[in-house]
């Protein structure tokens, strides 16, 4: 566990928001931690993502925000399919491995995987593994927002959530 | 607190995902709870939202998924600005008020507000209140995804997060 960030001493309103102030604010927006994987002609890749959310159930669609500078960006785009593995409370160490600069082989070596019906790696022990096809991509600043159609779901019945809040992992 | 949903007895892979299976899966994607407000020529409105995420810090941008059938949809679109109030652990009751069918006046009557620099209601006691201008809107199925440029931030130093997971609120 790392210390909570040092936020403003007292409520402060800022206009003309700088990147640091924005990052501090977004550190207070708790989120589930996922590992997004891909495999296919462009190779295997995976990254930790907390900017994932449900969009609509008609048709079943979620979105993922992905930095275009990420090493996973090209394989994800070219393979056109991903698996969103929602981490359980006990999987914080895996989030660190997939959030750092660890080489791809070592990342995948840190856990057990099996391919879903589309051949994309599902994580053993994830709360839910959601297989997706990328439908459209919207560029926003440094990031791509991937709108993904859900094509498969594999769920565990039990398990706590892993939540990232105040730059620390929490089991909920 | 309500009971956890009854998920699959054992891991099950489904192809041709139905809406119920998708909803059950997304109930396992923990998320912060926010109240998104607007005010302006089209009137005041507010709704509880957990489909909010940070997109990029360059320029500082977040996104909000909003059902086009929601009563807040027209005022949000027409005012063109919102305030995303990230709820603290003790604010679950307010999430219920803004997530139900309560009339607008009663919703706002359930808490204390002050206008930010853009005239949009900031919630007293929120972890962070993020003032935004809507930049672009992308339609996806039943929902609009609002891409919002951040123009003001007001933060509390302390406070736990309110997380929605397994269809229950949790203070983290």
mmCIF file of N, CA and C in Angstrom, chain B residues 27-80:
data_model
loop_
_atom_site.group_PDB
_atom_site.id
_atom_site.type_symbol
_atom_site.label_atom_id
_atom_site.label_comp_id
_atom_site.label_asym_id
_atom_site.label_seq_id
_atom_site.Cartn_x
_atom_site.Cartn_y
_atom_site.Cartn_z
ATOM 1 N N UNK B 27 -22.287 -5.460 -13.549
ATOM 2 C CA UNK B 27 -22.493 -5.257 -12.101
ATOM 3 C C UNK B 27 -21.238 -5.644 -11.319
ATOM 4 N N UNK B 28 -20.357 -6.405 -11.966
ATOM 5 C CA UNK B 28 -19.110 -6.825 -11.314
ATOM 6 C C UNK B 28 -17.939 -5.892 -11.660
ATOM 7 N N UNK B 29 -18.227 -4.839 -12.420
ATOM 8 C CA UNK B 29 -17.211 -3.821 -12.730
ATOM 9 C C UNK B 29 -17.439 -2.669 -11.740
ATOM 10 N N UNK B 30 -16.702 -2.674 -10.642
ATOM 11 C CA UNK B 30 -16.885 -1.641 -9.620
ATOM 12 C C UNK B 30 -16.634 -0.256 -10.187
ATOM 13 N N UNK B 31 -17.348 0.752 -9.668
ATOM 14 C CA UNK B 31 -17.183 2.115 -10.191
ATOM 15 C C UNK B 31 -17.522 3.131 -9.117
ATOM 16 N N UNK B 32 -16.872 4.278 -9.208
ATOM 17 C CA UNK B 32 -17.214 5.409 -8.363
ATOM 18 C C UNK B 32 -18.625 5.871 -8.701
ATOM 19 N N UNK B 33 -19.274 6.480 -7.730
ATOM 20 C CA UNK B 33 -20.611 7.016 -7.940
ATOM 21 C C UNK B 33 -20.500 8.540 -7.982
ATOM 22 N N UNK B 34 -21.115 9.141 -8.977
ATOM 23 C CA UNK B 34 -21.082 10.595 -9.109
ATOM 24 C C UNK B 34 -22.504 11.126 -9.260
ATOM 25 N N UNK B 35 -22.668 12.388 -8.941
ATOM 26 C CA UNK B 35 -23.893 13.088 -9.330
ATOM 27 C C UNK B 35 -23.491 14.170 -10.313
ATOM 28 N N UNK B 36 -24.061 14.062 -11.506
ATOM 29 C CA UNK B 36 -23.767 15.009 -12.573
ATOM 30 C C UNK B 36 -24.892 16.028 -12.597
ATOM 31 N N UNK B 37 -24.529 17.313 -12.508
ATOM 32 C CA UNK B 37 -25.536 18.380 -12.491
ATOM 33 C C UNK B 37 -25.357 19.281 -13.709
ATOM 34 N N UNK B 38 -26.421 19.995 -14.023
ATOM 35 C CA UNK B 38 -26.338 21.039 -15.039
ATOM 36 C C UNK B 38 -27.277 22.168 -14.641
ATOM 37 N N UNK B 39 -27.012 23.362 -15.144
ATOM 38 C CA UNK B 39 -27.942 24.478 -14.974
ATOM 39 C C UNK B 39 -27.689 25.446 -16.125
ATOM 40 N N UNK B 40 -28.683 26.242 -16.462
ATOM 41 C CA UNK B 40 -28.534 27.183 -17.567
ATOM 42 C C UNK B 40 -29.889 27.444 -18.191
ATOM 43 N N UNK B 41 -29.902 27.918 -19.439
ATOM 44 C CA UNK B 41 -31.161 28.283 -20.110
ATOM 45 C C UNK B 41 -32.170 27.133 -20.162
ATOM 46 N N UNK B 42 -31.692 25.884 -20.222
ATOM 47 C CA UNK B 42 -32.608 24.735 -20.323
ATOM 48 C C UNK B 42 -33.019 24.217 -18.948
ATOM 49 N N UNK B 43 -32.607 24.912 -17.897
ATOM 50 C CA UNK B 43 -33.028 24.531 -16.550
ATOM 51 C C UNK B 43 -32.027 23.641 -15.843
ATOM 52 N N UNK B 44 -32.338 23.402 -14.570
ATOM 53 C CA UNK B 44 -31.471 22.624 -13.702
ATOM 54 C C UNK B 44 -31.854 21.146 -13.792
ATOM 55 N N UNK B 45 -30.859 20.283 -13.759
ATOM 56 C CA UNK B 45 -31.108 18.837 -13.733
ATOM 57 C C UNK B 45 -29.915 18.153 -13.098
ATOM 58 N N UNK B 46 -30.133 16.908 -12.675
ATOM 59 C CA UNK B 46 -29.033 16.141 -12.092
ATOM 60 C C UNK B 46 -29.369 14.666 -12.096
ATOM 61 N N UNK B 47 -28.344 13.837 -12.227
ATOM 62 C CA UNK B 47 -28.551 12.385 -12.235
ATOM 63 C C UNK B 47 -27.329 11.692 -11.648
ATOM 64 N N UNK B 48 -27.575 10.492 -11.101
ATOM 65 C CA UNK B 48 -26.474 9.675 -10.589
ATOM 66 C C UNK B 48 -25.841 8.927 -11.750
ATOM 67 N N UNK B 49 -24.515 8.911 -11.796
ATOM 68 C CA UNK B 49 -23.803 8.259 -12.898
ATOM 69 C C UNK B 49 -22.606 7.498 -12.362
ATOM 70 N N UNK B 50 -22.476 6.242 -12.811
ATOM 71 C CA UNK B 50 -21.253 5.511 -12.482
ATOM 72 C C UNK B 50 -20.426 5.254 -13.744
ATOM 73 N N UNK B 51 -20.964 5.573 -14.898
ATOM 74 C CA UNK B 51 -20.223 5.402 -16.149
ATOM 75 C C UNK B 51 -19.556 6.725 -16.521
ATOM 76 N N UNK B 52 -18.538 7.044 -15.723
ATOM 77 C CA UNK B 52 -17.750 8.278 -15.887
ATOM 78 C C UNK B 52 -16.302 7.840 -15.858
ATOM 79 N N UNK B 53 -15.493 8.298 -16.796
ATOM 80 C CA UNK B 53 -14.067 8.004 -16.618
ATOM 81 C C UNK B 53 -13.177 9.065 -17.219
ATOM 82 N N UNK B 54 -11.970 9.090 -16.693
ATOM 83 C CA UNK B 54 -10.926 9.981 -17.170
ATOM 84 C C UNK B 54 -10.483 9.503 -18.544
ATOM 85 N N UNK B 55 -10.284 10.428 -19.486
ATOM 86 C CA UNK B 55 -9.888 10.049 -20.840
ATOM 87 C C UNK B 55 -8.426 10.405 -21.096
ATOM 88 N N UNK B 56 -8.070 11.670 -20.903
ATOM 89 C CA UNK B 56 -6.704 12.137 -21.160
ATOM 90 C C UNK B 56 -6.481 13.404 -20.338
ATOM 91 N N UNK B 57 -5.189 13.656 -20.002
ATOM 92 C CA UNK B 57 -4.886 14.913 -19.306
ATOM 93 C C UNK B 57 -4.410 15.980 -20.292
ATOM 94 N N UNK B 58 -4.459 15.677 -21.589
ATOM 95 C CA UNK B 58 -3.941 16.620 -22.575
ATOM 96 C C UNK B 58 -4.815 16.633 -23.814
ATOM 97 N N UNK B 59 -5.867 17.475 -23.835
ATOM 98 C CA UNK B 59 -6.282 18.390 -22.765
ATOM 99 C C UNK B 59 -7.128 17.664 -21.716
ATOM 100 N N UNK B 60 -7.186 18.184 -20.476
ATOM 101 C CA UNK B 60 -7.927 17.508 -19.402
ATOM 102 C C UNK B 60 -9.385 17.220 -19.807
ATOM 103 N N UNK B 61 -9.682 15.926 -19.948
ATOM 104 C CA UNK B 61 -10.962 15.494 -20.524
ATOM 105 C C UNK B 61 -11.476 14.270 -19.784
ATOM 106 N N UNK B 62 -12.768 14.267 -19.478
ATOM 107 C CA UNK B 62 -13.405 13.057 -18.971
ATOM 108 C C UNK B 62 -14.618 12.754 -19.840
ATOM 109 N N UNK B 63 -15.179 11.567 -19.648
ATOM 110 C CA UNK B 63 -16.378 11.225 -20.397
ATOM 111 C C UNK B 63 -17.475 10.740 -19.460
ATOM 112 N N UNK B 64 -18.705 10.909 -19.918
ATOM 113 C CA UNK B 64 -19.902 10.518 -19.166
ATOM 114 C C UNK B 64 -20.830 9.804 -20.147
ATOM 115 N N UNK B 65 -21.352 8.637 -19.757
ATOM 116 C CA UNK B 65 -22.353 7.952 -20.584
ATOM 117 C C UNK B 65 -23.737 8.299 -20.041
ATOM 118 N N UNK B 66 -24.599 8.766 -20.909
ATOM 119 C CA UNK B 66 -25.925 9.247 -20.511
ATOM 120 C C UNK B 66 -26.983 8.636 -21.421
ATOM 121 N N UNK B 67 -27.973 8.013 -20.808
ATOM 122 C CA UNK B 67 -29.091 7.430 -21.546
ATOM 123 C C UNK B 67 -29.885 8.550 -22.232
ATOM 124 N N UNK B 68 -30.120 8.410 -23.530
ATOM 125 C CA UNK B 68 -30.862 9.474 -24.221
ATOM 126 C C UNK B 68 -32.321 9.525 -23.773
ATOM 127 N N UNK B 69 -32.804 8.477 -23.112
ATOM 128 C CA UNK B 69 -34.169 8.479 -22.577
ATOM 129 C C UNK B 69 -34.293 9.140 -21.215
ATOM 130 N N UNK B 70 -33.169 9.553 -20.624
ATOM 131 C CA UNK B 70 -33.178 10.160 -19.285
ATOM 132 C C UNK B 70 -33.780 11.567 -19.319
ATOM 133 N N UNK B 71 -34.478 11.934 -18.238
ATOM 134 C CA UNK B 71 -35.064 13.283 -18.157
ATOM 135 C C UNK B 71 -33.973 14.361 -18.141
ATOM 136 N N UNK B 72 -32.768 13.996 -17.741
ATOM 137 C CA UNK B 72 -31.680 14.977 -17.700
ATOM 138 C C UNK B 72 -31.053 15.207 -19.075
ATOM 139 N N UNK B 73 -31.388 14.343 -20.040
ATOM 140 C CA UNK B 73 -30.665 14.403 -21.309
ATOM 141 C C UNK B 73 -30.805 15.752 -22.017
ATOM 142 N N UNK B 74 -32.031 16.237 -22.141
ATOM 143 C CA UNK B 74 -32.234 17.493 -22.884
ATOM 144 C C UNK B 74 -31.554 18.675 -22.191
ATOM 145 N N UNK B 75 -31.762 18.877 -20.870
ATOM 146 C CA UNK B 75 -31.074 20.009 -20.233
ATOM 147 C C UNK B 75 -29.545 19.917 -20.315
ATOM 148 N N UNK B 76 -28.996 18.730 -20.164
ATOM 149 C CA UNK B 76 -27.535 18.587 -20.234
ATOM 150 C C UNK B 76 -27.038 18.989 -21.627
ATOM 151 N N UNK B 77 -27.700 18.471 -22.646
ATOM 152 C CA UNK B 77 -27.284 18.758 -24.020
ATOM 153 C C UNK B 77 -27.419 20.244 -24.328
ATOM 154 N N UNK B 78 -28.542 20.824 -23.904
ATOM 155 C CA UNK B 78 -28.802 22.217 -24.295
ATOM 156 C C UNK B 78 -27.969 23.198 -23.494
ATOM 157 N N UNK B 79 -27.731 22.911 -22.207
ATOM 158 C CA UNK B 79 -26.875 23.813 -21.417
ATOM 159 C C UNK B 79 -25.407 23.698 -21.830
ATOM 160 N N UNK B 80 -25.014 22.513 -22.266
ATOM 161 C CA UNK B 80 -23.641 22.336 -22.765
ATOM 162 C C UNK B 80 -22.571 22.311 -21.692
#
